[in-house]
Amino acid sequence: MGRRKIDIAEVKDPNDRQVTFSKRRTGLFKKANDLSVKCGAELAIVMFSPAKRPYSFGHPSVNVVADKFLRKNPTSNYVRENDAPDDEVDDIERLRQQLSVVEVHINEEQKKATELDEREKEQETSEAQNKELQNSPVLRRMVEDYVDAIEVSECMLLLAKEPVIGISNRPICKRRRRN
Amino acid sequence: MGRRKIDIAEVKDPNDRQVTFSKRRTGLFKKANDLSVKCGAELAIVMFSPAKRPYSFGHPSVNVVADKFLRKNPTSNYVRENDAPDDEVDDIERLRQQLSVVEVHINEEQKKATELDEREKEQETSEAQNKELQNSPVLRRMVEDYVDAIEVSECMLLLAKEPVIGISNRPICKRRRRN
DNA sequence: CGGCCTATTTATAATAC
DNA sequence: TGTATTATAAATAGGCC
């Protein structure tokens, strides 16, 4: 969205990174505001800048939303004033959280893979070179990550559909071995 | 960002609202992910859909970020396990939170005002009509909101620059009367 | 930092499946 | 809701104050 296309990789120059943070933080808060207004959604964002400064946005407020959410997801170090018994919904929602994170990664990987794919076509490489690319460690690794992510998220979804009791923190799905 | 320009107003059709929510939630999470990757920022988002379903995104995780933030902003109904004494930084950061929200509103109002301004010019209305528009209750209300917002935020900034003790929850600045 | 500017890239509204 | 397409609006990288 700017003069040049930019990778989603860490910005190395500290000053540049701070500038990027400020601009994108503003954009993120605006999007959050739009979302809450247009859809009547309640949401809260809290974050720390590269310089560890705290920022937040909330509608109707960070605390209201955070309280509602924490009440359903009592996994932080903070304890509730009244500790009502957890119900199985907690597990489902914890999984849903993790799913959101995984989904973003899936989209990232998918996009990268697509881009690589298109570059291959653009370059009109010979069939031999093409094969070599498709067998490249980088691409293979991407696809593997992608498939792993899908497997994990599917597994989460399955679990989320069934009432589950006593989910451990260890990996839910067996992941395929890396050689 | 679509086939048509859209107001940032509540989407009335419930089905449409849900669709919009899903698309924009995806977009918001993507932006959040980009921000954390590019700038090494830690952030957490929690939200409730129009249908009150919970969604969240966090890097490195919602709980890690929420804990760090709550530890500095102990204003929710959740209490800390170890209640260390608050320092004056807490007040500043609470103000900073509120500022973020106000800033977004300022931008919204400013944009609306600018748009109205441009429409006036485009329409090349007669001077008489022009005057009428500038005196319209809607525009006046907008400008008043805008000025109020600026006054409040400037006041907050001033307070934030000085160590403040014992800020109440009542309005910090006197707001001009509405007639 | 936070604004302002503009060439570009990105997000997304409308639409259909 | 998920997926895909596409015309268009919006965000933003880089640059300069």
Short mmCIF file of C-alpha atoms (C1' of nucleotides) in Angstrom, two decimals:
data_model
loop_
_atom_site.label_atom_id
_atom_site.label_comp_id
_atom_site.label_asym_id
_atom_site.label_seq_id
_atom_site.Cartn_x
_atom_site.Cartn_y
_atom_site.Cartn_z
CA MET A 1 0.00 0.00 0.00
CA GLY A 2 2.78 2.37 -0.54
CA ARG A 3 5.33 3.50 -3.05
CA ARG A 4 6.86 0.05 -3.02
CA LYS A 5 5.72 -3.44 -2.23
CA ILE A 6 6.89 -4.55 1.17
CA ASP A 7 7.48 -7.98 2.63
CA ILE A 8 5.82 -8.87 5.88
CA ALA A 9 9.18 -9.30 7.55
CA GLU A 10 10.69 -7.48 10.49
CA VAL A 11 11.77 -3.95 9.66
CA LYS A 12 15.43 -3.83 10.58
CA ASP A 13 16.15 -0.13 10.96
CA PRO A 14 14.93 0.80 14.47
CA ASN A 15 13.87 4.28 13.48
CA ASP A 16 12.01 3.05 10.43
CA ARG A 17 10.40 0.35 12.55
CA GLN A 18 9.06 2.90 14.99
CA VAL A 19 7.66 5.04 12.19
CA THR A 20 5.99 2.03 10.61
CA PHE A 21 4.57 1.06 13.98
CA SER A 22 3.03 4.47 14.54
CA LYS A 23 1.44 4.61 11.11
CA ARG A 24 0.07 1.10 11.25
CA ARG A 25 -1.11 1.46 14.83
CA THR A 26 -3.22 4.42 13.73
CA GLY A 27 -4.56 2.39 10.83
CA LEU A 28 -5.35 -0.59 13.02
CA PHE A 29 -7.25 1.53 15.55
CA LYS A 30 -9.22 3.12 12.75
CA LYS A 31 -10.16 -0.26 11.33
CA ALA A 32 -11.14 -1.42 14.79
CA ASN A 33 -13.32 1.64 15.22
CA ASP A 34 -14.98 1.12 11.84
CA LEU A 35 -15.66 -2.50 12.68
CA SER A 36 -17.26 -1.71 16.00
CA VAL A 37 -19.39 1.07 14.54
CA LYS A 38 -20.50 -0.73 11.41
CA CYS A 39 -21.23 -4.05 13.08
CA GLY A 40 -22.00 -3.06 16.64
CA ALA A 41 -19.17 -5.33 17.73
CA GLU A 42 -17.47 -4.93 21.08
CA LEU A 43 -13.72 -5.13 20.90
CA ALA A 44 -10.54 -4.29 22.72
CA ILE A 45 -6.95 -3.98 21.56
CA VAL A 46 -3.93 -3.65 23.78
CA MET A 47 -0.38 -3.51 22.49
CA PHE A 48 3.20 -2.65 23.22
CA SER A 49 5.31 -0.67 20.77
CA PRO A 50 8.83 -1.76 19.80
CA ALA A 51 9.91 0.64 22.55
CA LYS A 52 7.59 -1.21 24.96
CA ARG A 53 5.17 1.65 25.33
CA PRO A 54 1.58 0.62 25.96
CA TYR A 55 -1.29 1.58 23.66
CA SER A 56 -4.89 0.49 23.64
CA PHE A 57 -8.23 0.91 21.99
CA GLY A 58 -11.61 -0.29 23.19
CA HIS A 59 -15.27 -0.07 22.36
CA PRO A 60 -17.13 0.46 24.53
CA SER A 61 -13.90 0.28 26.58
CA VAL A 62 -10.93 -1.98 27.03
CA ASN A 63 -11.98 -2.96 30.51
CA VAL A 64 -15.56 -3.80 29.69
CA VAL A 65 -14.56 -6.04 26.81
CA ALA A 66 -11.60 -7.54 28.61
CA ASP A 67 -13.74 -8.40 31.61
CA LYS A 68 -16.32 -10.12 29.46
CA PHE A 69 -13.66 -12.05 27.64
CA LEU A 70 -11.62 -13.01 30.68
CA ARG A 71 -14.73 -14.18 32.43
CA LYS A 72 -15.03 -16.79 29.70
CA ASN A 73 -11.32 -17.41 29.33
CA PRO A 74 -9.83 -17.50 32.82
CA THR A 75 -6.37 -18.54 31.67
CA SER A 76 -4.36 -15.48 32.67
CA ASN A 77 -2.45 -14.95 35.85
CA TYR A 78 -5.25 -12.73 37.01
CA VAL A 79 -7.83 -14.39 39.18
CA ARG A 80 -11.49 -13.68 39.33
CA GLU A 81 -13.02 -12.01 42.33
CA ASN A 82 -15.74 -14.62 42.36
CA ASP A 83 -14.43 -17.88 41.03
CA ALA A 84 -17.44 -19.53 39.51
CA PRO A 85 -16.83 -23.03 38.17
CA ASP A 86 -15.50 -23.16 34.61
CA ASP A 87 -17.79 -24.74 32.07
CA GLU A 88 -16.78 -26.62 28.97
CA VAL A 89 -17.34 -23.52 26.85
CA ASP A 90 -13.99 -22.26 28.09
CA ASP A 91 -12.15 -25.00 26.29
CA ILE A 92 -13.94 -24.32 23.05
CA GLU A 93 -13.19 -20.66 23.20
CA ARG A 94 -9.59 -21.20 24.06
CA LEU A 95 -9.35 -23.31 20.95
CA ARG A 96 -11.12 -20.66 18.94
CA GLN A 97 -8.47 -18.15 20.02
CA GLN A 98 -5.68 -20.40 18.88
CA LEU A 99 -7.53 -21.01 15.63
CA SER A 100 -7.55 -17.31 14.84
CA VAL A 101 -3.80 -17.18 15.17
CA VAL A 102 -3.32 -20.27 13.05
CA GLU A 103 -5.66 -18.98 10.37
CA VAL A 104 -3.63 -15.83 9.93
CA HIS A 105 -0.50 -17.90 9.51
CA ILE A 106 -2.25 -20.08 6.98
CA ASN A 107 -3.20 -17.04 4.95
CA GLU A 108 0.35 -15.76 5.10
CA GLU A 109 1.83 -19.03 3.94
CA GLN A 110 -0.77 -19.41 1.23
CA LYS A 111 -0.03 -15.95 -0.07
CA LYS A 112 3.70 -16.56 -0.12
CA ALA A 113 3.19 -19.85 -1.92
CA THR A 114 0.94 -18.19 -4.49
CA GLU A 115 3.46 -15.45 -5.07
CA LEU A 116 6.24 -17.93 -5.58
CA ASP A 117 4.01 -19.79 -7.97
CA GLU A 118 3.31 -16.68 -10.00
CA ARG A 119 6.95 -15.72 -10.11
CA GLU A 120 7.69 -19.11 -11.56
CA LYS A 121 5.16 -18.59 -14.31
CA GLU A 122 6.27 -15.05 -15.01
CA GLN A 123 9.85 -16.10 -15.40
CA GLU A 124 8.79 -18.71 -17.93
CA THR A 125 11.61 -20.87 -16.74
CA SER A 126 12.36 -24.04 -18.62
CA GLU A 127 10.66 -27.19 -17.41
CA ALA A 128 13.88 -28.34 -15.86
CA GLN A 129 14.30 -25.17 -13.80
CA ASN A 130 10.64 -25.30 -12.92
CA LYS A 131 10.93 -28.77 -11.50
CA GLU A 132 13.95 -27.70 -9.53
CA LEU A 133 12.03 -24.82 -8.01
CA GLN A 134 9.11 -26.96 -7.06
CA ASN A 135 11.48 -29.29 -5.32
CA SER A 136 13.28 -26.47 -3.55
CA PRO A 137 13.59 -26.81 0.21
CA VAL A 138 11.98 -23.43 0.74
CA LEU A 139 8.82 -24.22 -1.16
CA ARG A 140 8.58 -27.69 0.33
CA ARG A 141 8.91 -26.25 3.78
CA MET A 142 6.17 -23.74 3.05
CA VAL A 143 3.78 -26.36 1.82
CA GLU A 144 4.54 -28.55 4.79
CA ASP A 145 3.88 -25.71 7.18
CA TYR A 146 0.69 -24.98 5.37
CA VAL A 147 -0.55 -28.54 5.56
CA ASP A 148 0.48 -28.84 9.17
CA ALA A 149 -1.41 -25.69 9.99
CA ILE A 150 -4.51 -26.97 8.27
CA GLU A 151 -4.31 -30.29 10.04
CA VAL A 152 -3.96 -28.61 13.39
CA SER A 153 -6.80 -26.22 12.76
CA GLU A 154 -9.09 -28.96 11.49
CA CYS A 155 -8.29 -30.95 14.56
CA MET A 156 -9.11 -27.96 16.72
CA LEU A 157 -12.39 -27.47 14.96
CA LEU A 158 -13.35 -31.10 15.49
CA LEU A 159 -12.51 -30.84 19.15
CA ALA A 160 -14.36 -27.55 19.40
CA LYS A 161 -17.52 -29.17 18.11
CA GLU A 162 -17.50 -31.79 20.84
CA PRO A 163 -17.70 -30.96 24.49
CA VAL A 164 -14.19 -31.67 25.68
CA ILE A 165 -12.99 -32.18 29.19
CA GLY A 166 -9.49 -31.72 30.45
CA ILE A 167 -7.52 -30.58 27.41
CA SER A 168 -3.80 -30.60 28.05
CA ASN A 169 -1.35 -28.02 26.80
CA ARG A 170 0.56 -30.57 24.78
CA PRO A 171 0.12 -30.81 21.00
CA ILE A 172 -3.32 -32.06 20.12
CA CYS A 173 -2.46 -33.50 16.74
CA LYS A 174 0.50 -35.58 15.78
CA ARG A 175 2.54 -33.51 13.41
CA ARG A 176 4.22 -35.09 10.45
CA ARG A 177 7.92 -35.58 10.90
CA ARG A 178 10.44 -33.26 9.33
CA ASN A 179 13.37 -35.01 7.68
CA MET B 1 -12.49 -0.02 -0.50
CA GLY B 2 -15.21 -1.63 -2.50
CA ARG B 3 -17.44 -1.12 -5.45
CA ARG B 4 -19.02 1.80 -3.68
CA LYS B 5 -18.11 4.27 -1.02
CA ILE B 6 -19.58 3.33 2.33
CA ASP B 7 -20.41 5.39 5.38
CA ILE B 8 -18.99 4.36 8.71
CA ALA B 9 -22.47 3.89 10.09
CA GLU B 10 -24.17 0.83 11.50
CA VAL B 11 -25.09 -1.71 8.84
CA LYS B 12 -28.79 -2.26 9.29
CA ASP B 13 -29.45 -5.57 7.60
CA PRO B 14 -28.44 -8.22 10.16
CA ASN B 15 -27.23 -10.66 7.56
CA ASP B 16 -25.20 -8.03 5.77
CA ARG B 17 -23.81 -6.91 9.11
CA GLN B 18 -22.59 -10.38 9.92
CA VAL B 19 -20.94 -10.73 6.50
CA THR B 20 -19.25 -7.37 6.89
CA PHE B 21 -18.09 -8.37 10.35
CA SER B 22 -16.50 -11.57 9.13
CA LYS B 23 -14.66 -9.89 6.28
CA ARG B 24 -13.42 -7.02 8.40
CA ARG B 25 -12.48 -9.26 11.30
CA THR B 26 -10.24 -11.19 8.93
CA GLY B 27 -8.76 -7.95 7.66
CA LEU B 28 -8.19 -6.62 11.16
CA PHE B 29 -6.44 -9.78 12.31
CA LYS B 30 -4.26 -9.69 9.22
CA LYS B 31 -3.25 -6.10 9.91
CA ALA B 32 -2.57 -7.00 13.51
CA ASN B 33 -0.36 -9.87 12.41
CA ASP B 34 1.52 -7.67 9.95
CA LEU B 35 2.08 -5.08 12.64
CA SER B 36 3.46 -7.54 15.15
CA VAL B 37 5.73 -9.19 12.58
CA LYS B 38 7.05 -6.02 10.97
CA CYS B 39 7.58 -4.11 14.19
CA GLY B 40 8.12 -6.85 16.73
CA ALA B 41 5.17 -5.43 18.66
CA GLU B 42 3.24 -7.48 21.16
CA LEU B 43 -0.50 -7.12 20.85
CA ALA B 44 -3.80 -8.72 21.72
CA ILE B 45 -7.28 -8.29 20.30
CA VAL B 46 -10.44 -9.69 21.78
CA MET B 47 -13.88 -9.05 20.36
CA PHE B 48 -17.48 -10.11 20.27
CA SER B 49 -19.33 -10.46 16.98
CA PRO B 50 -22.81 -8.99 16.46
CA ALA B 51 -24.02 -12.45 17.45
CA LYS B 52 -21.94 -12.18 20.64
CA ARG B 53 -19.48 -14.85 19.62
CA PRO B 54 -15.97 -14.34 20.98
CA TYR B 55 -12.93 -13.99 18.71
CA SER B 56 -9.37 -13.15 19.54
CA PHE B 57 -5.91 -12.68 18.17
CA GLY B 58 -2.66 -12.38 20.05
CA HIS B 59 1.05 -12.21 19.52
CA PRO B 60 2.76 -13.86 21.23
CA SER B 61 -0.61 -14.70 22.82
CA VAL B 62 -3.66 -12.93 24.17
CA ASN B 63 -2.89 -13.97 27.72
CA VAL B 64 0.74 -12.90 27.72
CA VAL B 65 -0.09 -9.46 26.38
CA ALA B 66 -3.21 -9.05 28.49
CA ASP B 67 -1.28 -9.94 31.63
CA LYS B 68 1.42 -7.39 30.89
CA PHE B 69 -1.15 -4.75 30.18
CA LEU B 70 -3.42 -5.45 33.12
CA ARG B 71 -0.46 -5.48 35.43
CA LYS B 72 0.03 -1.84 34.48
CA ASN B 73 -3.65 -0.97 34.22
CA PRO B 74 -5.42 -2.68 37.11
CA THR B 75 -8.77 -1.08 36.46
CA SER B 76 -10.81 -4.15 35.55
CA ASN B 77 -12.90 -6.25 37.85
CA TYR B 78 -10.10 -8.75 37.87
CA VAL B 79 -7.68 -8.43 40.73
CA ARG B 80 -4.02 -9.17 40.78
CA GLU B 81 -2.63 -12.14 42.63
CA ASN B 82 0.03 -9.95 44.17
CA ASP B 83 -1.22 -6.45 44.60
CA ALA B 84 1.86 -4.33 44.33
CA PRO B 85 1.28 -0.62 44.95
CA ASP B 86 0.24 1.35 41.88
CA ASP B 87 2.69 3.95 40.70
CA GLU B 88 1.81 7.17 38.99
CA VAL B 89 2.56 5.63 35.61
CA ASP B 90 -0.80 3.90 35.81
CA ASP B 91 -2.65 7.18 35.57
CA ILE B 92 -0.67 8.31 32.57
CA GLU B 93 -1.32 5.08 30.78
CA ARG B 94 -5.00 5.15 31.53
CA LEU B 95 -5.08 8.58 29.95
CA ARG B 96 -3.14 7.30 27.01
CA GLN B 97 -5.82 4.65 26.46
CA GLN B 98 -8.59 7.19 26.48
CA LEU B 99 -6.57 9.41 24.15
CA SER B 100 -6.39 6.64 21.56
CA VAL B 101 -10.15 6.39 21.50
CA VAL B 102 -10.63 10.13 21.32
CA GLU B 103 -8.09 10.46 18.53
CA VAL B 104 -10.02 8.03 16.38
CA HIS B 105 -13.18 10.04 16.91
CA ILE B 106 -11.39 13.24 16.05
CA ASN B 107 -10.23 11.75 12.78
CA GLU B 108 -13.76 10.61 12.00
CA GLU B 109 -15.26 14.01 12.69
CA GLN B 110 -12.51 15.77 10.79
CA LYS B 111 -13.09 13.56 7.77
CA LYS B 112 -16.84 14.11 7.83
CA ALA B 113 -16.36 17.86 8.12
CA THR B 114 -13.93 17.87 5.20
CA GLU B 115 -16.32 15.85 3.08
CA LEU B 116 -19.20 18.17 3.82
CA ASP B 117 -16.96 21.07 2.97
CA GLU B 118 -16.05 19.57 -0.37
CA ARG B 119 -19.64 18.77 -1.24
CA GLU B 120 -20.52 22.36 -0.63
CA LYS B 121 -17.85 23.49 -3.08
CA GLU B 122 -18.78 20.88 -5.66
CA GLN B 123 -22.40 21.87 -5.64
CA GLU B 124 -21.43 25.47 -6.34
CA THR B 125 -24.46 26.53 -4.42
CA SER B 126 -25.37 30.16 -4.33
CA GLU B 127 -23.92 32.20 -1.52
CA ALA B 128 -27.26 32.25 0.20
CA GLN B 129 -27.59 28.47 0.20
CA ASN B 130 -23.97 28.22 1.21
CA LYS B 131 -24.52 30.33 4.27
CA GLU B 132 -27.52 28.29 5.16
CA LEU B 133 -25.49 25.10 5.03
CA GLN B 134 -22.73 26.50 7.17
CA ASN B 135 -25.31 27.45 9.72
CA SER B 136 -26.96 24.03 9.60
CA PRO B 137 -27.40 22.31 12.94
CA VAL B 138 -25.64 19.23 11.64
CA LEU B 139 -22.47 21.00 10.68
CA ARG B 140 -22.48 23.10 13.82
CA ARG B 141 -22.86 20.00 15.92
CA MET B 142 -19.97 18.38 14.10
CA VAL B 143 -17.67 21.30 14.65
CA GLU B 144 -18.65 21.47 18.26
CA ASP B 145 -17.95 17.80 18.76
CA TYR B 146 -14.64 18.24 17.03
CA VAL B 147 -13.60 21.15 19.19
CA ASP B 148 -14.77 19.38 22.32
CA ALA B 149 -12.74 16.34 21.39
CA ILE B 150 -9.65 18.42 20.82
CA GLU B 151 -10.07 20.22 24.10
CA VAL B 152 -10.43 16.98 25.96
CA SER B 153 -7.45 15.40 24.28
CA GLU B 154 -5.26 18.44 24.81
CA CYS B 155 -6.25 18.41 28.43
CA MET B 156 -5.36 14.76 28.66
CA LEU B 157 -2.02 15.37 27.06
CA LEU B 158 -1.22 18.12 29.52
CA LEU B 159 -2.12 15.90 32.40
CA ALA B 160 -0.16 13.03 30.93
CA LYS B 161 2.98 15.14 30.85
CA GLU B 162 2.79 15.86 34.56
CA PRO B 163 2.85 13.20 37.20
CA VAL B 164 -0.74 13.16 38.40
CA ILE B 165 -2.06 11.71 41.59
CA GLY B 166 -5.61 10.67 42.26
CA ILE B 167 -7.43 11.30 39.02
CA SER B 168 -11.15 10.89 39.40
CA ASN B 169 -13.47 9.32 36.90
CA ARG B 170 -15.40 12.52 36.44
CA PRO B 171 -14.83 14.72 33.39
CA ILE B 172 -11.41 16.31 33.48
CA CYS B 173 -12.28 19.31 31.35
CA LYS B 174 -15.28 21.49 31.50
CA ARG B 175 -17.21 20.95 28.30
CA ARG B 176 -18.91 23.84 26.62
CA ARG B 177 -22.66 23.87 27.05
CA ARG B 178 -24.97 22.66 24.37
CA ASN B 179 -27.98 24.86 23.79
"C1'" DC C 1 7.42 11.73 16.92
"C1'" DG C 2 3.12 13.45 14.12
"C1'" DG C 3 1.57 15.89 9.74
"C1'" DC C 4 1.33 16.30 4.91
"C1'" DC C 5 1.88 14.43 0.20
"C1'" DT C 6 1.40 11.00 -3.76
"C1'" DA C 7 2.35 6.70 -6.21
"C1'" DT C 8 1.16 2.20 -5.24
"C1'" DT C 9 -0.45 -1.59 -2.99
"C1'" DT C 10 -4.13 -3.61 -0.21
"C1'" DA C 11 -8.66 -4.17 1.56
"C1'" DT C 12 -13.14 -4.77 0.53
"C1'" DA C 13 -18.41 -3.95 -1.31
"C1'" DA C 14 -21.08 -6.00 -4.46
"C1'" DT C 15 -22.08 -10.13 -6.58
"C1'" DA C 16 -22.56 -14.91 -7.68
"C1'" DC C 17 -21.73 -19.72 -6.45
"C1'" DT D 1 -20.78 -18.69 6.89
"C1'" DG D 2 -16.42 -20.06 2.62
"C1'" DT D 3 -14.68 -19.04 -1.96
"C1'" DA D 4 -13.89 -16.35 -5.98
"C1'" DT D 5 -14.01 -12.20 -8.92
"C1'" DT D 6 -13.44 -7.43 -9.85
"C1'" DA D 7 -14.11 -2.46 -9.67
"C1'" DT D 8 -13.15 0.81 -6.45
"C1'" DA D 9 -12.06 3.01 -2.00
"C1'" DA D 10 -8.68 3.16 1.56
"C1'" DA D 11 -4.17 2.36 3.70
"C1'" DT D 12 0.45 3.23 3.49
"C1'" DA D 13 5.96 3.48 2.07
"C1'" DG D 14 8.92 6.81 1.25
"C1'" DG D 15 10.04 11.39 1.53
"C1'" DC D 16 9.98 15.95 3.54
"C1'" DC D 17 8.81 19.15 7.18
#
